[in-house]
Amino acid sequence: MRRLDQLLANLGYCSRREARAWVEAGRVTVAGSVADDPGQKAAPAAVQVDGEPLDHPDGLLLLLHKPAGLVCSHDEREGPNIYSLLPPRWRLRNPQITSIGRLDKETTGLLLLTDQTALVHRLTSPKHKVPKIYRATVDRDLTPDLIPLFAAGTLQLEGEKEPCRPAELKITAPREAELILTEGKYHQVRRMFAATGRTVLALHRIRFGELDLDDQPAGQWRELPLDTFDSAF
Ligand code: URA
């Protein structure tokens, strides 16, 4: 049960002050009856605004095909961000929608977004070794010796305390490979290839755990059920 003014404000409809005015104007109903007290507590599923049920009152889990050129930070000073792809009301929600881990500005591919804080923590925790598959294009030919090097679990990146966990490399073309990681150090894929003298020219995340992008176009998101990862823990 939540206060009506708080509920509408947290779901991004309006400010708490505006919510009070909306209630006073008779725009809000609870179980079909017009509410007259903005402090009234109600089950979100029973509340309607202007005759419409509330917009995802229980939370959101989204699978985005991240395009290049957008950052995952909410900080506008870092440039255009992925949140600009979402409906304006969702951008005003509290708790706010955030990405589960981050992709670099120029990295494309599968990115999960949610307002479920606990899910973010569970899926980014080093304890849960969710496999993530990347496709990287590099500037110099790949050689088979990289396969055991990445698989060994001994590759030390500058500034990191722990070496990279064992990672599976599949060379798919002279300068293209798929890399499966179970962790997410800062710029990890780029830094792993840099440690072998190669620059990553293009990076795309194909899979996150059991999820893939299917044919979803860049810039588009789709909703996933909130319990998608329940069996994963
Ligand atoms: N590794 C990187 O270097 N960049 C990403 O965006 C993701 C993984």
Coordinates of C-alpha atoms and ligand atoms in Angstrom, one line a residue:
M1 CA 0.0 0.0 0.0
R2 CA 1.4 3.4 -1.0
R3 CA 0.3 7.0 -0.5
L4 CA -1.3 8.3 -3.8
D5 CA 0.8 11.4 -4.0
Q6 CA 4.0 9.5 -3.5
L7 CA 3.0 6.7 -5.9
L8 CA 2.2 9.1 -8.8
A9 CA 5.4 11.1 -8.1
N10 CA 7.6 8.0 -8.0
L11 CA 6.1 6.6 -11.2
G12 CA 7.0 9.8 -13.0
Y13 CA 3.5 11.2 -13.5
C14 CA 4.0 14.5 -11.8
S15 CA 5.5 16.1 -8.6
R16 CA 3.9 15.3 -5.2
R17 CA 2.4 18.8 -5.2
E18 CA 0.8 18.2 -8.6
A19 CA -0.4 14.8 -7.5
R20 CA -2.3 16.5 -4.7
A21 CA -4.0 18.8 -7.3
W22 CA -4.8 15.8 -9.5
V23 CA -6.5 14.1 -6.6
E24 CA -8.4 17.2 -5.7
A25 CA -9.5 17.5 -9.4
G26 CA -11.0 14.0 -9.2
R27 CA -8.6 12.5 -11.8
V28 CA -7.5 9.7 -9.5
T29 CA -9.6 6.6 -8.6
V30 CA -9.0 3.7 -6.2
A31 CA -10.9 0.6 -6.9
G32 CA -13.2 2.6 -9.1
S33 CA -14.1 5.3 -6.5
V34 CA -12.8 8.9 -6.9
A35 CA -10.1 9.5 -4.3
D36 CA -10.3 12.7 -2.3
D37 CA -7.2 12.4 -0.1
P38 CA -3.7 12.5 -1.6
G39 CA -2.4 10.8 1.5
Q40 CA -4.7 7.8 1.1
K41 CA -2.9 4.5 0.9
A42 CA -3.8 2.2 -2.0
A43 CA -2.5 -0.9 -3.7
P44 CA -0.9 0.4 -7.0
A45 CA -2.9 -2.1 -9.1
A46 CA -6.2 -0.6 -7.8
V47 CA -5.2 3.0 -8.8
Q48 CA -6.2 4.7 -12.1
V49 CA -5.4 8.2 -13.4
D50 CA -7.8 9.7 -16.0
G51 CA -9.4 6.3 -16.3
E52 CA -6.1 4.5 -17.1
P53 CA -4.3 1.9 -15.0
L54 CA -0.9 3.0 -13.7
D55 CA 2.1 2.7 -15.9
H56 CA 4.1 -0.4 -14.7
P57 CA 3.6 0.2 -11.0
D58 CA 5.5 -3.0 -10.1
G59 CA 8.7 -2.1 -12.0
L60 CA 10.4 -2.4 -15.3
L61 CA 13.0 -4.8 -16.8
L62 CA 14.0 -3.9 -20.4
L63 CA 16.3 -5.4 -23.0
L64 CA 17.8 -2.6 -25.1
H65 CA 19.8 -2.9 -28.3
K66 CA 22.2 -0.1 -27.5
P67 CA 23.3 1.9 -30.5
A68 CA 26.8 3.5 -30.7
G69 CA 27.3 7.1 -29.6
L70 CA 25.2 7.0 -26.3
V71 CA 26.7 6.7 -22.8
C72 CA 25.1 4.7 -20.0
S73 CA 25.7 7.4 -17.4
H74 CA 22.7 9.6 -16.2
D75 CA 25.1 12.6 -16.0
E76 CA 24.1 14.9 -18.9
R77 CA 27.6 16.3 -18.8
E78 CA 28.9 13.0 -20.2
G79 CA 26.9 13.5 -23.4
P80 CA 23.7 12.0 -24.9
N81 CA 22.7 8.9 -23.0
I82 CA 20.6 5.7 -23.5
Y83 CA 17.9 7.0 -21.3
S84 CA 16.9 9.5 -24.0
L85 CA 15.5 6.4 -25.8
L86 CA 12.9 5.7 -23.1
P87 CA 9.5 7.3 -22.8
P88 CA 9.8 10.7 -20.9
R89 CA 7.7 9.5 -17.9
W90 CA 10.0 6.5 -17.3
R91 CA 12.9 8.9 -17.1
L92 CA 11.3 10.6 -14.1
R93 CA 10.7 7.4 -12.1
N94 CA 12.1 6.9 -8.6
P95 CA 13.9 4.6 -8.1
Q96 CA 15.3 5.6 -11.4
I97 CA 15.9 3.2 -14.3
T98 CA 19.5 2.2 -14.6
S99 CA 21.6 -0.1 -16.8
I100 CA 22.7 -3.5 -15.3
G101 CA 26.4 -2.9 -15.9
R102 CA 27.6 -0.6 -18.6
L103 CA 28.7 -0.6 -22.2
D104 CA 31.1 2.0 -23.5
K105 CA 29.8 4.9 -25.6
E106 CA 30.9 3.2 -28.8
T107 CA 29.9 -0.3 -27.8
T108 CA 26.7 -1.6 -29.3
G109 CA 24.4 -4.5 -28.4
L110 CA 22.5 -6.1 -25.6
L111 CA 22.0 -4.0 -22.4
L112 CA 19.5 -4.6 -19.6
L113 CA 17.8 -1.7 -17.9
T114 CA 15.7 -1.8 -14.7
D115 CA 14.4 0.1 -11.7
Q116 CA 14.8 -3.0 -9.6
T117 CA 17.8 -2.1 -7.5
A118 CA 18.2 -5.6 -6.0
L119 CA 18.4 -7.1 -9.5
V120 CA 21.1 -4.7 -10.5
H121 CA 23.2 -5.7 -7.5
R122 CA 22.6 -9.4 -8.0
L123 CA 23.4 -9.4 -11.7
T124 CA 26.5 -7.3 -11.4
S125 CA 27.9 -9.0 -8.3
P126 CA 31.1 -10.9 -9.0
K127 CA 29.6 -13.9 -7.2
H128 CA 27.2 -14.5 -10.0
K129 CA 29.2 -15.4 -13.1
V130 CA 26.6 -14.5 -15.7
P131 CA 28.3 -15.2 -19.1
K132 CA 28.3 -12.3 -21.5
I133 CA 29.3 -12.8 -25.1
Y134 CA 31.0 -10.0 -27.1
R135 CA 31.9 -9.8 -30.8
A136 CA 35.1 -7.8 -31.3
T137 CA 36.7 -6.6 -34.5
V138 CA 40.4 -5.8 -34.1
D139 CA 43.1 -4.0 -36.1
R140 CA 45.5 -6.9 -36.4
D141 CA 45.2 -10.6 -37.2
L142 CA 44.2 -12.8 -34.3
T143 CA 46.5 -15.7 -33.5
P144 CA 45.6 -19.1 -31.9
D145 CA 47.9 -18.4 -28.9
L146 CA 45.3 -15.9 -27.6
I147 CA 42.9 -18.8 -26.9
P148 CA 44.9 -20.4 -24.1
L149 CA 46.1 -16.9 -22.9
F150 CA 42.6 -15.7 -22.3
A151 CA 41.5 -19.1 -21.0
A152 CA 44.2 -19.3 -18.4
G153 CA 42.7 -16.9 -15.9
T154 CA 46.1 -15.3 -15.4
L155 CA 45.9 -12.2 -17.7
Q156 CA 46.7 -9.2 -15.5
L157 CA 45.4 -5.8 -16.6
E158 CA 47.1 -2.7 -15.5
G159 CA 45.6 -1.2 -12.3
E160 CA 43.6 -4.3 -11.4
K161 CA 44.3 -6.3 -8.3
E162 CA 43.0 -9.6 -9.6
P163 CA 43.8 -11.2 -13.0
C164 CA 41.0 -11.7 -15.5
R165 CA 38.9 -14.8 -14.9
P166 CA 39.2 -17.5 -17.6
A167 CA 37.5 -16.3 -20.7
E168 CA 36.6 -18.2 -23.8
L169 CA 37.8 -16.8 -27.2
K170 CA 36.5 -18.1 -30.5
I171 CA 38.3 -16.7 -33.5
T172 CA 35.6 -16.3 -36.2
A173 CA 37.6 -14.4 -38.9
P174 CA 41.2 -13.1 -39.2
R175 CA 40.3 -10.0 -37.3
E176 CA 37.1 -10.9 -35.6
A177 CA 36.3 -13.0 -32.5
E178 CA 33.7 -13.8 -29.9
L179 CA 34.7 -13.5 -26.3
I180 CA 32.8 -14.9 -23.4
L181 CA 33.4 -13.2 -20.1
T182 CA 31.9 -13.9 -16.7
E183 CA 32.9 -10.6 -15.1
G184 CA 32.9 -6.9 -16.1
K185 CA 36.0 -5.0 -15.3
Y186 CA 36.2 -1.4 -16.7
H187 CA 36.7 -1.5 -20.5
Q188 CA 37.6 -5.2 -20.1
V189 CA 37.3 -6.5 -23.7
R190 CA 39.3 -3.5 -25.1
R191 CA 41.9 -3.9 -22.4
M192 CA 42.3 -7.6 -22.8
F193 CA 43.0 -7.2 -26.5
A194 CA 45.2 -4.2 -25.8
A195 CA 47.3 -6.4 -23.6
T196 CA 48.0 -8.5 -26.7
G197 CA 48.9 -5.4 -28.8
R198 CA 45.5 -5.1 -30.6
T199 CA 43.1 -2.3 -30.7
V200 CA 39.4 -3.1 -30.7
L201 CA 37.8 -1.2 -33.6
A202 CA 34.2 -2.4 -33.0
L203 CA 32.6 -4.1 -30.1
H204 CA 29.1 -5.6 -29.9
R205 CA 27.5 -7.6 -27.0
I206 CA 25.5 -10.5 -28.4
R207 CA 24.3 -12.2 -25.3
F208 CA 23.7 -11.7 -21.6
G209 CA 23.2 -15.0 -19.8
E210 CA 20.4 -16.8 -21.7
L211 CA 19.2 -13.6 -23.4
D212 CA 20.0 -12.5 -26.9
L213 CA 18.9 -9.6 -29.1
D214 CA 17.1 -11.7 -31.8
D215 CA 16.3 -9.2 -34.6
Q216 CA 15.7 -6.3 -32.4
P217 CA 17.0 -3.1 -34.2
A218 CA 19.5 -0.8 -32.7
G219 CA 17.9 1.9 -30.5
Q220 CA 14.9 -0.3 -29.6
W221 CA 14.0 -1.9 -26.4
R222 CA 11.6 -4.6 -25.4
E223 CA 10.1 -5.5 -22.0
L224 CA 11.1 -8.6 -20.2
P225 CA 9.0 -10.2 -17.3
L226 CA 10.2 -9.0 -13.9
D227 CA 10.9 -12.6 -12.9
T228 CA 13.2 -13.3 -15.9
F229 CA 16.2 -14.0 -13.6
D230 CA 14.4 -15.6 -10.7
S231 CA 15.6 -19.1 -11.5
A232 CA 19.2 -17.9 -12.1
F233 CA 19.9 -17.4 -8.4
Ligands
URA1 N1 34.3 -4.4 -22.5 C1 34.7 -3.2 -23.0 O1 35.8 -2.9 -23.3 N2 33.7 -2.3 -23.4 C2 32.4 -2.6 -23.2 O2 31.5 -1.7 -23.5 C3 32.0 -3.8 -22.6 C4 33.0 -4.7 -22.3

